[in-house]
Coordinates of C-alpha atoms and ligand atoms in Angstrom, one line a residue:
M1 CA 80.7 175.3 -154.4
N2 CA 83.0 177.1 -151.9
R3 CA 85.4 174.6 -150.4
Y4 CA 86.8 177.1 -148.0
G5 CA 90.4 176.3 -149.2
I6 CA 90.1 172.8 -147.5
D7 CA 92.3 171.5 -150.3
I8 CA 95.2 173.6 -149.2
W9 CA 95.0 173.5 -145.4
G10 CA 93.3 170.2 -144.8
K11 CA 94.6 168.1 -147.7
Q12 CA 94.4 164.3 -146.7
K13 CA 93.1 165.4 -143.4
F14 CA 89.6 166.8 -144.0
D15 CA 87.3 166.9 -146.9
I16 CA 83.7 167.4 -147.9
K17 CA 80.9 165.1 -148.8
D18 CA 77.1 165.6 -148.8
G19 CA 77.6 169.2 -147.7
K20 CA 79.4 168.2 -144.6
V21 CA 83.0 168.4 -143.5
Y22 CA 84.4 164.9 -142.7
V23 CA 87.5 163.6 -141.3
D24 CA 89.3 161.9 -144.0
Y25 CA 90.4 158.7 -142.1
K26 CA 89.1 155.2 -141.8
S27 CA 85.2 155.3 -141.2
K28 CA 85.4 159.0 -142.3
P29 CA 82.9 160.6 -139.8
A30 CA 81.4 164.0 -140.4
I31 CA 82.5 166.4 -137.7
I32 CA 78.9 167.6 -137.3
N33 CA 77.9 164.1 -136.2
I34 CA 80.6 164.0 -133.7
V35 CA 79.4 167.3 -132.4
K36 CA 75.9 166.1 -132.3
S37 CA 77.0 162.8 -130.2
A38 CA 78.9 165.2 -127.8
R39 CA 75.8 167.4 -127.2
K40 CA 73.8 164.2 -126.5
K41 CA 76.2 163.6 -123.8
G42 CA 75.4 167.0 -122.4
L43 CA 78.4 168.8 -123.7
S44 CA 77.4 172.2 -124.8
G45 CA 79.1 175.5 -125.6
P46 CA 82.3 175.5 -127.6
L47 CA 84.1 172.1 -128.2
L48 CA 87.9 171.5 -128.7
I49 CA 87.9 168.1 -130.6
R50 CA 91.3 166.3 -130.6
F51 CA 92.1 163.6 -133.3
P52 CA 95.0 161.5 -132.1
H53 CA 95.4 159.9 -135.6
L54 CA 96.4 163.3 -136.8
I55 CA 99.2 163.6 -134.2
E56 CA 100.4 160.2 -135.5
S57 CA 100.2 161.0 -139.0
Q58 CA 102.2 164.0 -138.6
I59 CA 105.1 162.4 -136.6
E60 CA 105.1 159.5 -139.1
L61 CA 105.3 162.0 -142.1
I62 CA 108.4 163.6 -140.5
Y63 CA 110.2 160.3 -139.8
K64 CA 109.4 158.8 -143.1
T65 CA 110.4 161.8 -145.1
F66 CA 113.7 162.2 -143.3
S67 CA 114.4 158.5 -143.7
K68 CA 113.8 158.6 -147.3
V69 CA 116.1 161.5 -147.8
Q70 CA 118.7 160.0 -145.6
K71 CA 118.8 156.9 -147.9
D72 CA 118.7 158.9 -151.1
F73 CA 121.8 160.9 -149.9
K74 CA 123.5 157.9 -148.1
Y75 CA 123.5 160.2 -145.2
K76 CA 125.4 158.7 -142.3
G77 CA 124.2 160.8 -139.4
S78 CA 121.0 159.7 -137.6
F79 CA 117.7 161.6 -137.5
N80 CA 115.9 162.5 -134.3
A81 CA 113.0 164.5 -133.1
V82 CA 111.8 166.0 -129.9
F83 CA 108.3 167.7 -129.3
P84 CA 108.8 171.1 -127.7
L85 CA 106.3 171.1 -124.8
K86 CA 105.7 174.9 -124.9
V87 CA 103.7 174.2 -128.0
N88 CA 101.0 172.2 -126.2
Q89 CA 101.4 170.8 -122.7
Y90 CA 97.7 169.6 -122.3
P91 CA 97.4 166.0 -121.0
G92 CA 94.9 165.3 -123.8
F93 CA 97.7 166.0 -126.4
V94 CA 100.9 165.0 -124.5
K95 CA 99.8 161.6 -123.3
N96 CA 98.7 160.7 -126.8
L97 CA 101.8 162.1 -128.3
V98 CA 104.2 160.1 -126.2
K99 CA 102.1 156.9 -126.7
I100 CA 102.2 157.4 -130.5
G101 CA 105.9 158.6 -130.4
K102 CA 107.3 155.4 -128.8
K103 CA 107.9 153.4 -132.0
F104 CA 110.0 156.3 -133.4
N105 CA 112.0 157.1 -130.2
Y106 CA 110.3 160.6 -130.5
G107 CA 111.3 162.7 -127.4
L108 CA 110.4 165.8 -125.5
E109 CA 112.0 169.3 -125.3
A110 CA 111.5 171.2 -122.2
G111 CA 111.9 175.1 -121.7
S112 CA 111.2 175.5 -118.0
K113 CA 111.2 173.6 -114.9
A114 CA 107.6 172.6 -115.0
E115 CA 108.1 171.4 -118.6
L116 CA 111.1 169.4 -117.6
I117 CA 109.1 167.7 -114.8
L118 CA 106.5 166.8 -117.4
A119 CA 109.2 165.5 -119.7
M120 CA 110.8 163.5 -116.9
T121 CA 107.5 162.0 -116.1
Y122 CA 106.1 161.0 -119.4
N123 CA 108.9 160.7 -121.8
N124 CA 109.4 157.2 -123.3
E125 CA 112.3 155.7 -121.6
K126 CA 114.9 155.6 -124.3
S127 CA 113.7 158.7 -126.1
P128 CA 115.8 161.9 -125.9
I129 CA 115.0 164.9 -123.8
T130 CA 116.5 168.3 -124.8
V131 CA 116.3 171.3 -122.3
N132 CA 116.4 174.8 -123.7
G133 CA 115.7 178.3 -122.1
F134 CA 117.4 180.0 -119.2
K135 CA 118.2 177.8 -116.4
D136 CA 118.8 178.3 -112.7
N137 CA 120.6 175.8 -110.4
E138 CA 117.4 174.0 -109.5
M139 CA 116.7 173.3 -113.3
I140 CA 120.3 172.1 -113.8
I141 CA 119.9 169.7 -110.6
L142 CA 116.7 168.4 -112.3
G143 CA 118.7 167.7 -115.4
F144 CA 121.3 165.7 -113.2
L145 CA 118.4 163.9 -111.6
A146 CA 117.0 163.1 -115.0
A147 CA 120.3 161.7 -116.1
K148 CA 120.5 159.6 -112.9
M149 CA 117.0 158.1 -113.7
G150 CA 118.4 157.1 -117.0
Q151 CA 117.1 159.6 -119.2
D152 CA 118.9 160.5 -122.3
I153 CA 119.0 164.1 -121.6
T154 CA 120.8 167.1 -123.2
L155 CA 121.0 170.4 -121.3
T156 CA 121.5 173.1 -123.8
I157 CA 123.7 175.9 -122.4
E158 CA 122.2 179.5 -123.3
G159 CA 125.0 181.4 -121.4
I160 CA 128.4 180.6 -119.9
N161 CA 127.0 181.0 -116.3
E162 CA 124.9 178.0 -117.0
L163 CA 128.0 175.9 -117.9
E164 CA 129.6 177.2 -114.6
N165 CA 126.6 175.9 -112.7
I166 CA 126.9 172.5 -114.3
V167 CA 130.6 172.5 -113.4
E168 CA 129.7 173.2 -109.8
N169 CA 127.0 170.3 -109.6
M170 CA 129.5 167.7 -111.2
N171 CA 130.8 166.0 -108.1
N172 CA 127.5 165.6 -106.5
F173 CA 126.0 163.0 -108.7
E174 CA 128.6 160.1 -108.4
G175 CA 129.8 160.6 -112.1
T176 CA 126.5 160.8 -113.8
V177 CA 126.5 164.0 -116.0
P178 CA 123.8 165.0 -118.5
N179 CA 124.9 165.6 -122.2
I180 CA 125.8 169.1 -122.8
G181 CA 124.6 171.1 -125.7
L182 CA 125.6 174.7 -126.7
R183 CA 123.2 177.1 -128.2
I184 CA 124.8 179.1 -130.9
R185 CA 124.3 182.6 -131.7
L186 CA 123.8 182.9 -135.6
H187 CA 124.8 185.8 -137.6
S188 CA 121.7 185.2 -139.9
S189 CA 118.6 186.6 -138.5
G190 CA 115.3 185.1 -137.4
I191 CA 112.2 185.4 -139.4
G192 CA 108.5 186.3 -139.5
I193 CA 106.4 187.8 -136.7
W194 CA 108.0 185.3 -134.3
A195 CA 111.6 186.4 -135.0
K196 CA 114.0 187.4 -132.2
S197 CA 115.0 183.8 -131.5
G198 CA 117.7 183.9 -134.1
G199 CA 120.2 186.7 -135.4
I200 CA 123.3 188.2 -133.7
N201 CA 121.1 190.4 -131.5
S202 CA 118.8 187.4 -130.5
K203 CA 117.8 186.7 -127.0
F204 CA 119.7 183.3 -126.9
G205 CA 122.8 181.7 -127.7
L206 CA 126.6 181.9 -127.5
T207 CA 128.8 184.2 -129.5
S208 CA 132.0 182.9 -131.2
L209 CA 134.0 184.2 -128.5
E210 CA 131.8 182.6 -125.8
L211 CA 131.9 179.3 -127.8
I212 CA 135.6 179.4 -127.5
T213 CA 135.6 180.1 -123.7
A214 CA 132.9 177.4 -123.3
I215 CA 135.3 174.9 -124.8
D216 CA 138.2 176.0 -122.6
I217 CA 136.0 175.6 -119.5
L218 CA 134.8 172.1 -120.8
K219 CA 138.6 171.1 -121.3
K220 CA 139.7 172.5 -118.1
Y221 CA 137.2 170.5 -116.1
N222 CA 137.7 167.5 -118.2
I223 CA 134.1 167.3 -119.2
L224 CA 134.4 167.9 -123.0
K225 CA 133.5 164.3 -123.5
Y226 CA 129.8 165.3 -122.3
F227 CA 129.4 168.1 -124.9
T228 CA 127.4 166.4 -127.8
M229 CA 125.1 168.9 -129.4
I230 CA 125.0 172.4 -130.7
H231 CA 121.6 174.0 -131.1
F232 CA 119.9 176.9 -132.7
H233 CA 116.2 177.9 -133.4
I234 CA 115.5 180.8 -135.7
G235 CA 111.8 181.3 -135.0
S236 CA 108.4 179.6 -135.5
Q237 CA 106.5 179.3 -138.8
I238 CA 109.4 179.7 -141.1
E239 CA 107.5 180.7 -144.1
D240 CA 110.5 181.2 -146.5
I241 CA 113.1 178.4 -146.5
A242 CA 116.0 180.7 -147.4
P243 CA 116.8 182.0 -143.9
L244 CA 116.9 178.4 -142.6
K245 CA 119.4 177.4 -145.4
K246 CA 121.5 180.3 -144.5
A247 CA 121.3 179.2 -140.8
L248 CA 122.3 175.7 -141.5
R249 CA 125.4 176.7 -143.4
E250 CA 126.5 178.8 -140.6
A251 CA 125.6 176.0 -138.0
G252 CA 127.4 173.3 -140.2
N253 CA 130.7 175.4 -140.2
I254 CA 130.4 176.0 -136.5
F255 CA 130.0 172.3 -135.9
A256 CA 133.0 171.5 -138.0
E257 CA 135.3 174.1 -136.3
L258 CA 134.3 173.0 -132.7
K259 CA 135.2 169.4 -133.8
K260 CA 138.5 170.7 -134.9
M261 CA 139.0 172.2 -131.6
G262 CA 138.8 168.8 -130.0
A263 CA 135.1 168.3 -129.3
K264 CA 135.2 164.5 -130.2
N265 CA 131.8 163.6 -129.0
L266 CA 130.1 166.5 -130.6
K267 CA 127.8 164.5 -132.8
A268 CA 124.6 166.4 -133.4
I269 CA 123.1 169.7 -134.7
N270 CA 119.6 170.4 -133.3
L271 CA 118.1 172.8 -135.6
G272 CA 115.1 173.7 -133.4
G273 CA 111.5 174.1 -134.6
G274 CA 109.9 176.4 -137.2
L275 CA 108.6 173.9 -139.7
A276 CA 105.6 176.0 -141.1
V277 CA 102.0 175.2 -141.4
E278 CA 99.9 176.1 -144.3
Y279 CA 97.1 178.0 -142.8
S280 CA 96.0 179.7 -146.0
Q281 CA 92.4 179.3 -147.2
N282 CA 93.3 181.1 -150.4
K283 CA 95.1 179.7 -153.2
N284 CA 96.5 183.4 -154.0
N285 CA 98.1 183.5 -150.9
Y286 CA 100.1 180.5 -149.7
H287 CA 101.9 181.0 -146.4
R288 CA 104.8 178.6 -146.9
N289 CA 107.0 178.5 -150.0
Y290 CA 108.3 175.0 -149.4
S291 CA 107.4 171.4 -148.7
L292 CA 108.4 169.0 -146.1
D293 CA 110.5 167.0 -148.6
E294 CA 112.2 170.2 -149.7
Y295 CA 112.8 171.1 -145.9
A296 CA 114.4 167.6 -145.3
N297 CA 116.4 167.7 -148.7
D298 CA 117.9 171.0 -148.0
I299 CA 118.9 170.1 -144.4
I300 CA 120.5 166.8 -145.3
Y301 CA 122.2 168.0 -148.5
L302 CA 123.7 171.2 -146.8
L303 CA 125.0 169.4 -143.8
Q304 CA 126.4 166.5 -145.9
D305 CA 128.1 169.1 -148.2
I306 CA 129.6 171.1 -145.3
A307 CA 130.9 167.9 -143.6
K308 CA 132.6 166.7 -146.9
R309 CA 134.2 170.1 -147.4
K310 CA 135.4 170.4 -143.8
G311 CA 136.5 166.7 -143.6
V312 CA 134.2 165.9 -140.4
E313 CA 131.7 163.2 -140.1
E314 CA 128.1 163.9 -140.9
P315 CA 126.3 165.1 -137.9
D316 CA 123.2 163.6 -136.4
I317 CA 120.2 165.6 -137.0
F318 CA 117.7 166.7 -134.2
I319 CA 114.6 168.9 -134.9
E320 CA 112.2 170.2 -132.4
S321 CA 109.1 171.0 -134.8
G322 CA 106.1 171.7 -132.5
R323 CA 103.6 173.6 -134.7
F324 CA 103.8 171.1 -137.6
V325 CA 103.4 168.3 -135.2
S326 CA 100.4 169.5 -133.3
A327 CA 98.5 172.2 -135.2
S328 CA 96.2 169.9 -137.2
H329 CA 95.2 167.6 -134.4
A330 CA 92.6 170.0 -132.8
V331 CA 89.6 171.6 -134.2
L332 CA 87.5 174.2 -132.4
V333 CA 83.7 174.0 -133.0
A334 CA 81.8 177.1 -132.0
P335 CA 78.0 177.2 -132.2
V336 CA 76.6 180.3 -134.0
L337 CA 74.2 182.1 -131.5
E338 CA 72.9 184.8 -133.5
L339 CA 73.1 186.7 -136.8
F340 CA 72.9 190.4 -136.0
S341 CA 70.5 191.3 -138.7
K342 CA 67.9 188.5 -138.2
E343 CA 65.2 190.8 -136.8
Y344 CA 65.2 192.8 -139.9
S345 CA 62.0 191.6 -141.7
E346 CA 59.4 193.5 -143.7
T347 CA 56.9 193.0 -140.8
A348 CA 59.2 194.9 -138.6
L349 CA 58.7 198.0 -140.5
K350 CA 57.0 200.9 -138.7
L351 CA 56.1 203.2 -141.7
K352 CA 54.3 206.4 -140.9
K353 CA 51.5 208.1 -142.9
T354 CA 54.1 210.6 -144.2
N355 CA 57.7 209.5 -144.1
P356 CA 60.7 211.6 -144.9
P357 CA 61.4 211.4 -148.6
L358 CA 64.6 209.3 -148.5
I359 CA 62.8 206.7 -146.5
S360 CA 60.0 206.6 -149.2
E361 CA 62.8 206.3 -151.8
L362 CA 64.5 203.5 -149.8
Y363 CA 61.3 201.7 -149.7
A364 CA 60.8 202.0 -153.6
L365 CA 64.5 200.7 -154.0
Y366 CA 63.6 197.7 -152.0
K367 CA 60.5 197.0 -153.8
D368 CA 61.6 197.8 -157.3
M369 CA 64.8 196.0 -157.2
D370 CA 65.5 193.3 -159.7
K371 CA 68.4 191.3 -161.3
K372 CA 69.5 194.2 -163.6
N373 CA 69.5 197.0 -161.2
A374 CA 70.4 195.4 -158.1
L375 CA 73.8 196.5 -157.8
E376 CA 72.9 200.1 -158.5
F377 CA 70.0 200.1 -156.1
L378 CA 72.2 198.6 -153.4
H379 CA 74.8 201.4 -153.8
D380 CA 72.0 204.0 -153.8
G381 CA 70.5 202.4 -150.6
I382 CA 73.7 202.6 -148.7
D383 CA 74.1 206.3 -149.7
H384 CA 70.6 206.9 -148.6
M385 CA 71.4 205.3 -145.3
E386 CA 74.2 207.4 -144.6
S387 CA 72.2 210.6 -145.4
L388 CA 69.5 209.4 -143.2
L389 CA 71.8 208.7 -140.2
T390 CA 73.3 212.2 -140.5
L391 CA 69.7 213.6 -140.5
F392 CA 69.1 211.8 -137.3
D393 CA 72.2 213.2 -135.8
L394 CA 71.0 216.6 -136.8
S395 CA 67.6 216.0 -135.2
Y396 CA 65.6 216.1 -138.5
I397 CA 64.3 212.6 -138.2
D398 CA 63.2 210.6 -135.2
I399 CA 64.0 207.1 -133.9
I400 CA 61.2 205.4 -135.7
D401 CA 62.6 206.7 -139.0
R402 CA 66.0 205.5 -138.0
A403 CA 64.7 202.1 -137.2
N404 CA 62.9 202.0 -140.6
T405 CA 66.2 203.1 -142.2
E406 CA 68.0 200.2 -140.7
I407 CA 65.4 197.6 -141.6
L408 CA 65.0 198.8 -145.1
V409 CA 68.8 198.9 -145.8
N410 CA 69.2 195.2 -144.4
L411 CA 66.2 194.3 -146.6
I412 CA 67.8 195.8 -149.7
I413 CA 71.1 194.1 -148.8
K414 CA 69.6 190.8 -148.5
K415 CA 67.5 191.1 -151.7
A416 CA 70.5 192.3 -153.7
V417 CA 72.6 189.4 -152.4
D418 CA 69.9 186.9 -153.3
L419 CA 69.4 188.3 -156.8
L420 CA 73.0 188.4 -157.5
K421 CA 74.1 185.1 -156.0
D422 CA 74.6 183.4 -159.4
K423 CA 76.6 186.2 -160.7
N424 CA 80.5 185.9 -160.5
Y425 CA 82.3 185.8 -157.1
N426 CA 84.1 189.1 -157.7
E427 CA 80.9 190.9 -158.0
L428 CA 79.5 189.4 -154.9
I429 CA 82.6 190.3 -153.0
S430 CA 82.4 193.9 -154.1
I431 CA 78.8 194.5 -153.1
Q432 CA 79.6 192.7 -149.7
E433 CA 82.5 194.8 -148.8
R434 CA 80.4 197.2 -146.8
V435 CA 77.5 194.8 -145.8
Q436 CA 78.9 192.2 -143.6
E437 CA 76.6 190.1 -141.7
R438 CA 77.8 189.6 -138.0
Y439 CA 77.8 186.2 -136.8
L440 CA 77.8 185.8 -133.0
L441 CA 79.8 182.6 -131.9
N442 CA 79.8 181.0 -128.5
F443 CA 83.5 181.0 -127.7
S444 CA 86.2 183.5 -126.7
I445 CA 88.8 184.5 -129.2
F446 CA 91.2 185.4 -126.3
Q447 CA 90.8 182.1 -124.7
S448 CA 90.7 179.9 -127.8
L449 CA 92.4 181.8 -130.6
P450 CA 94.8 184.1 -128.9
D451 CA 97.1 184.4 -131.9
S452 CA 94.2 185.6 -134.1
W453 CA 93.9 188.5 -131.6
G454 CA 97.4 189.0 -130.6
L455 CA 99.4 188.4 -134.0
K456 CA 96.5 188.6 -136.3
Q457 CA 97.3 185.1 -137.6
N458 CA 94.4 183.6 -139.5
F459 CA 93.2 180.2 -138.9
P460 CA 91.0 178.3 -141.5
V461 CA 87.3 178.6 -140.6
M462 CA 84.3 177.0 -142.2
P463 CA 80.8 175.9 -141.5
L464 CA 80.4 172.1 -140.8
S465 CA 77.3 171.6 -142.7
K466 CA 75.2 173.2 -145.5
L467 CA 78.1 173.1 -147.8
N468 CA 76.1 172.1 -151.0
E469 CA 73.8 175.2 -150.2
S470 CA 74.6 178.7 -151.5
N471 CA 76.5 180.8 -149.0
T472 CA 75.9 184.4 -149.9
R473 CA 76.5 186.3 -146.7
S474 CA 79.9 187.9 -146.3
A475 CA 80.6 187.5 -142.8
S476 CA 82.6 188.8 -139.7
L477 CA 82.8 186.6 -136.6
W478 CA 82.2 188.0 -133.0
D479 CA 82.8 186.2 -129.9
I480 CA 80.9 186.5 -126.6
T481 CA 83.4 188.5 -124.7
C482 CA 82.3 192.1 -124.2
D483 CA 85.7 193.2 -125.8
S484 CA 85.5 195.0 -129.2
D485 CA 88.8 193.2 -130.0
G486 CA 86.7 189.9 -129.8
E487 CA 86.2 189.8 -133.6
V488 CA 87.7 187.7 -136.4
S489 CA 87.3 190.0 -139.3
F490 CA 87.6 189.4 -143.1
D491 CA 88.2 191.8 -145.9
V492 CA 87.4 192.1 -149.7
K493 CA 90.9 190.3 -150.5
N494 CA 90.0 187.5 -148.2
P495 CA 86.2 187.2 -147.6
L496 CA 84.4 184.5 -145.6
F497 CA 81.0 183.8 -147.1
L498 CA 78.6 182.0 -144.7
H499 CA 75.0 180.7 -144.9
D500 CA 71.8 182.8 -144.2
V501 CA 70.5 180.6 -141.4
N502 CA 67.4 180.8 -139.2
L503 CA 68.7 179.7 -135.9
E504 CA 65.3 179.0 -134.5
E505 CA 64.9 176.2 -137.0
E506 CA 68.4 174.8 -137.2
D507 CA 71.9 174.7 -135.6
Y508 CA 74.8 176.2 -137.4
F509 CA 78.3 175.5 -136.3
L510 CA 81.5 176.9 -137.4
A511 CA 84.8 175.2 -137.1
F512 CA 88.3 176.7 -136.5
F513 CA 91.1 174.3 -137.9
L514 CA 94.7 173.9 -137.1
V515 CA 94.3 175.2 -133.6
G516 CA 96.4 172.5 -131.9
A517 CA 99.5 174.5 -131.6
Y518 CA 100.2 177.3 -129.1
Q519 CA 96.6 178.4 -128.7
E520 CA 95.7 176.4 -125.5
T521 CA 98.2 177.7 -123.0
M522 CA 98.5 181.0 -124.6
G523 CA 94.8 181.6 -124.2
I524 CA 93.6 183.8 -121.6
A525 CA 90.5 183.9 -119.4
H526 CA 89.5 187.4 -120.5
N527 CA 86.0 188.0 -119.1
L528 CA 86.5 184.7 -117.2
F529 CA 85.8 182.4 -120.0
S530 CA 87.9 179.2 -119.4
H531 CA 89.3 176.5 -121.6
P532 CA 86.4 175.0 -123.5
T533 CA 85.2 171.6 -123.0
E534 CA 87.5 169.2 -124.8
L535 CA 87.4 165.7 -126.1
S536 CA 89.4 163.2 -128.1
V537 CA 88.0 161.1 -131.0
E538 CA 89.4 157.8 -131.9
I539 CA 88.4 156.7 -135.5
D540 CA 88.2 153.2 -136.5
E541 CA 87.0 151.4 -139.6
E542 CA 83.4 151.2 -138.5
S543 CA 82.8 154.2 -136.4
Y544 CA 84.2 156.6 -133.9
N545 CA 84.8 156.8 -130.1
I546 CA 84.5 159.9 -127.8
Q547 CA 87.0 159.8 -125.0
N548 CA 89.0 161.9 -122.4
I549 CA 86.2 164.3 -122.0
I550 CA 87.4 167.4 -119.7
R551 CA 84.6 169.7 -119.2
S552 CA 85.2 173.4 -119.2
K553 CA 85.8 174.6 -115.6
N554 CA 82.6 175.8 -113.9
I555 CA 82.2 179.4 -112.7
I556 CA 83.0 178.9 -109.0
E557 CA 86.3 177.1 -110.0
I558 CA 87.3 179.9 -112.5
L559 CA 86.8 182.3 -109.5
G560 CA 88.9 180.1 -107.3
N561 CA 91.6 180.2 -110.1
I562 CA 92.1 183.7 -109.8
E563 CA 92.5 183.3 -105.9
Y564 CA 89.0 184.0 -104.8
N565 CA 88.0 181.8 -101.8
K566 CA 85.2 179.6 -103.0
N567 CA 83.6 179.3 -99.7
E568 CA 83.8 183.1 -99.1
I569 CA 81.9 183.6 -102.2
K570 CA 79.0 181.2 -101.5
N571 CA 78.8 182.4 -97.9
I572 CA 78.5 186.0 -98.8
L573 CA 75.9 185.2 -101.5
F574 CA 74.1 183.1 -99.0
N575 CA 73.8 185.7 -96.4
K576 CA 72.6 188.3 -98.8
I577 CA 69.8 185.9 -99.7
N578 CA 69.1 185.2 -96.2
K579 CA 69.1 188.8 -95.3
S580 CA 66.8 189.9 -98.1
D581 CA 63.2 190.9 -97.3
L582 CA 62.3 190.5 -100.8
I583 CA 62.7 186.7 -101.0
N584 CA 59.9 184.8 -98.9
K585 CA 61.4 182.7 -96.2
T586 CA 60.3 179.5 -97.5
K587 CA 62.1 180.0 -100.8
K588 CA 65.3 181.1 -99.7
S589 CA 67.0 177.7 -99.7
K590 CA 65.4 177.0 -103.1
V591 CA 66.8 180.3 -104.4
F592 CA 70.2 179.3 -103.1
D593 CA 69.9 175.9 -104.7
I594 CA 69.4 177.5 -108.2
L595 CA 72.4 179.8 -107.6
N596 CA 74.5 176.7 -106.8
I597 CA 73.5 175.1 -110.0
F598 CA 74.8 178.3 -111.8
L599 CA 78.0 178.4 -110.0
N600 CA 78.6 174.8 -110.8
D601 CA 78.1 175.6 -114.6
N602 CA 80.7 176.9 -116.9
S603 CA 80.4 180.5 -118.2
Y604 CA 79.7 179.8 -122.0
L605 CA 76.3 180.8 -123.1
K606 CA 73.5 178.3 -122.9
T607 CA 71.0 178.1 -125.8
D608 CA 68.2 176.2 -123.8
I609 CA 65.7 178.2 -122.0
I610 CA 66.5 178.2 -118.4
Q611 CA 63.3 178.4 -116.0
S612 CA 63.5 181.7 -114.2
N613 CA 60.0 181.5 -112.9
F614 CA 60.9 179.4 -109.8
F615 CA 59.4 182.0 -107.6
E616 CA 56.0 181.2 -109.0
E617 CA 56.6 177.5 -109.6
Y618 CA 57.3 176.8 -105.9
E619 CA 54.2 178.8 -104.8
N620 CA 52.0 175.8 -105.9
E621 CA 54.0 173.1 -104.1
Ligands
PLP1 C1 109.4 177.4 -129.7 C2 110.5 176.4 -129.9 C3 110.4 175.4 -130.8 C4 109.1 175.1 -131.6 O1 108.9 175.9 -132.7 P1 107.9 175.5 -133.7 O2 107.7 176.5 -134.7 O3 106.5 175.3 -133.0 O4 108.3 174.3 -134.6 C5 111.6 174.5 -130.8 N1 112.6 174.9 -130.2 C6 112.8 176.0 -129.4 C7 114.1 176.2 -128.8 C8 111.7 176.8 -129.3 O5 111.8 177.7 -128.5

């Protein structure tokens, strides 16, 4: 049975039983059953399902791991963590996160004024807030206000001008000053496709010379006592632990040097985010070469070692892991709308009395194929198809011949796959390389998996049911945008096998996992598809509960979002209907009613048949 790598990317979170994917927690509900419940509530189209218990387990895992390693090493500094809001700012996530994080004193990180407002609003009272990114005067004033509100806030300075800005505001807040952090520019470079955050040429951070200048300014204005933290972030999804270790050594030494320069209250090193998520579905291709244990061990060992050698106290540790905390909590479920080759049946053939010889040969290949010759006949069939398509281009055969070619080749492929499905996997892969079935999914890659499109990042994907049936169709996945980039493709090295389903008889859902980090705010409304309908699922010992349903935006709202005047659109449409001679006067208001229903629906495709015969229908009223 193909487990779609669930033991790699979904360990202890998801598993398979009775052919269905289930959530491995308490009553262990099958995801397909959750989807069916949601549909009963009238939620159609793609669904983004959040599992708050998976936010909790990730936060808990981080704190427990560090706590254990702290004990093992008798490490004297404290361990702290904040969630970087840029990774997921949606209320369905953030509100759960702060509720769950309270008992750990888990805080928030903000990188913009809007995020800082969110942090000031929702952060647990005693939990830390860190502020990174470029700051103007307003953002710095917000930092002072947060401090005035009693928040434990640290403004991390990205450049000397920000420090000067803090100095200027100093006297306006009756002695309340936020903690000051300095972002350090590391010599060691960033990593992965997300690099550019670290390294000597990185976008962020103070050089050694600037650090010295900063300390001078802090001393001059007598505010060195507010300087408590140094910060760095070498990039997201750190797949190899080595660059992080290098960065830690560098940061540990800078910490010790700054303390020697008199920064008495400097207590913490904030090592940013980057803790990687294992997205791989293939055991020959892990994305991450370390575990959380190793990550924690390396950090504490290295910082302790440097502190010992340099004779300074062991620093408090802050981390800003976003991806690791949020990725697994969200699952995107997309209904399959169509298999592109479904219409290719034997009855669809339109064979003539005399056919071009190659067509007759194709037909014979199809009829005479058996287990022994299947592979050979398949290859012959594909060769014939290419010749026949060339003959069409040269006007030697007509469109009926061309249709017969397409049908026969598809029949040959299906028969070959069926005959060979008990053979070994590699053979199946080799024959499927050129004969992928295209599955049309009701979702937008640009909206819901932007990193799949923009960074070619892969997300684990699998069907939610039929997992005890043979899956023999090598697949590529197409979304409903009319953009040719709207495809998740798979190759021979990394194939995706799905089921041959008859969608008239059964539903078939695919789920993309680990989509809880970055995808939602990065998603774009290409073709005006909006954020999918989302819901949270609380699971207990007996059952589960669907909460916090937020429906996908309707069409008129989406148009409003890109600054169209909603009333103007309605008025123009209404006037056009009114003026039209083709619509009977008595029916005009009904036509408008129907249009209104459509405007107030979301733009994802509906599978139910909508009555379009309302002209006739109303005639009899
Ligand atoms: C993006 C970012 C993070 C989060 O990184 P992850 O890879 O999601 O853990 C943390 N800190 C800073 C400063 C960032 O810019």
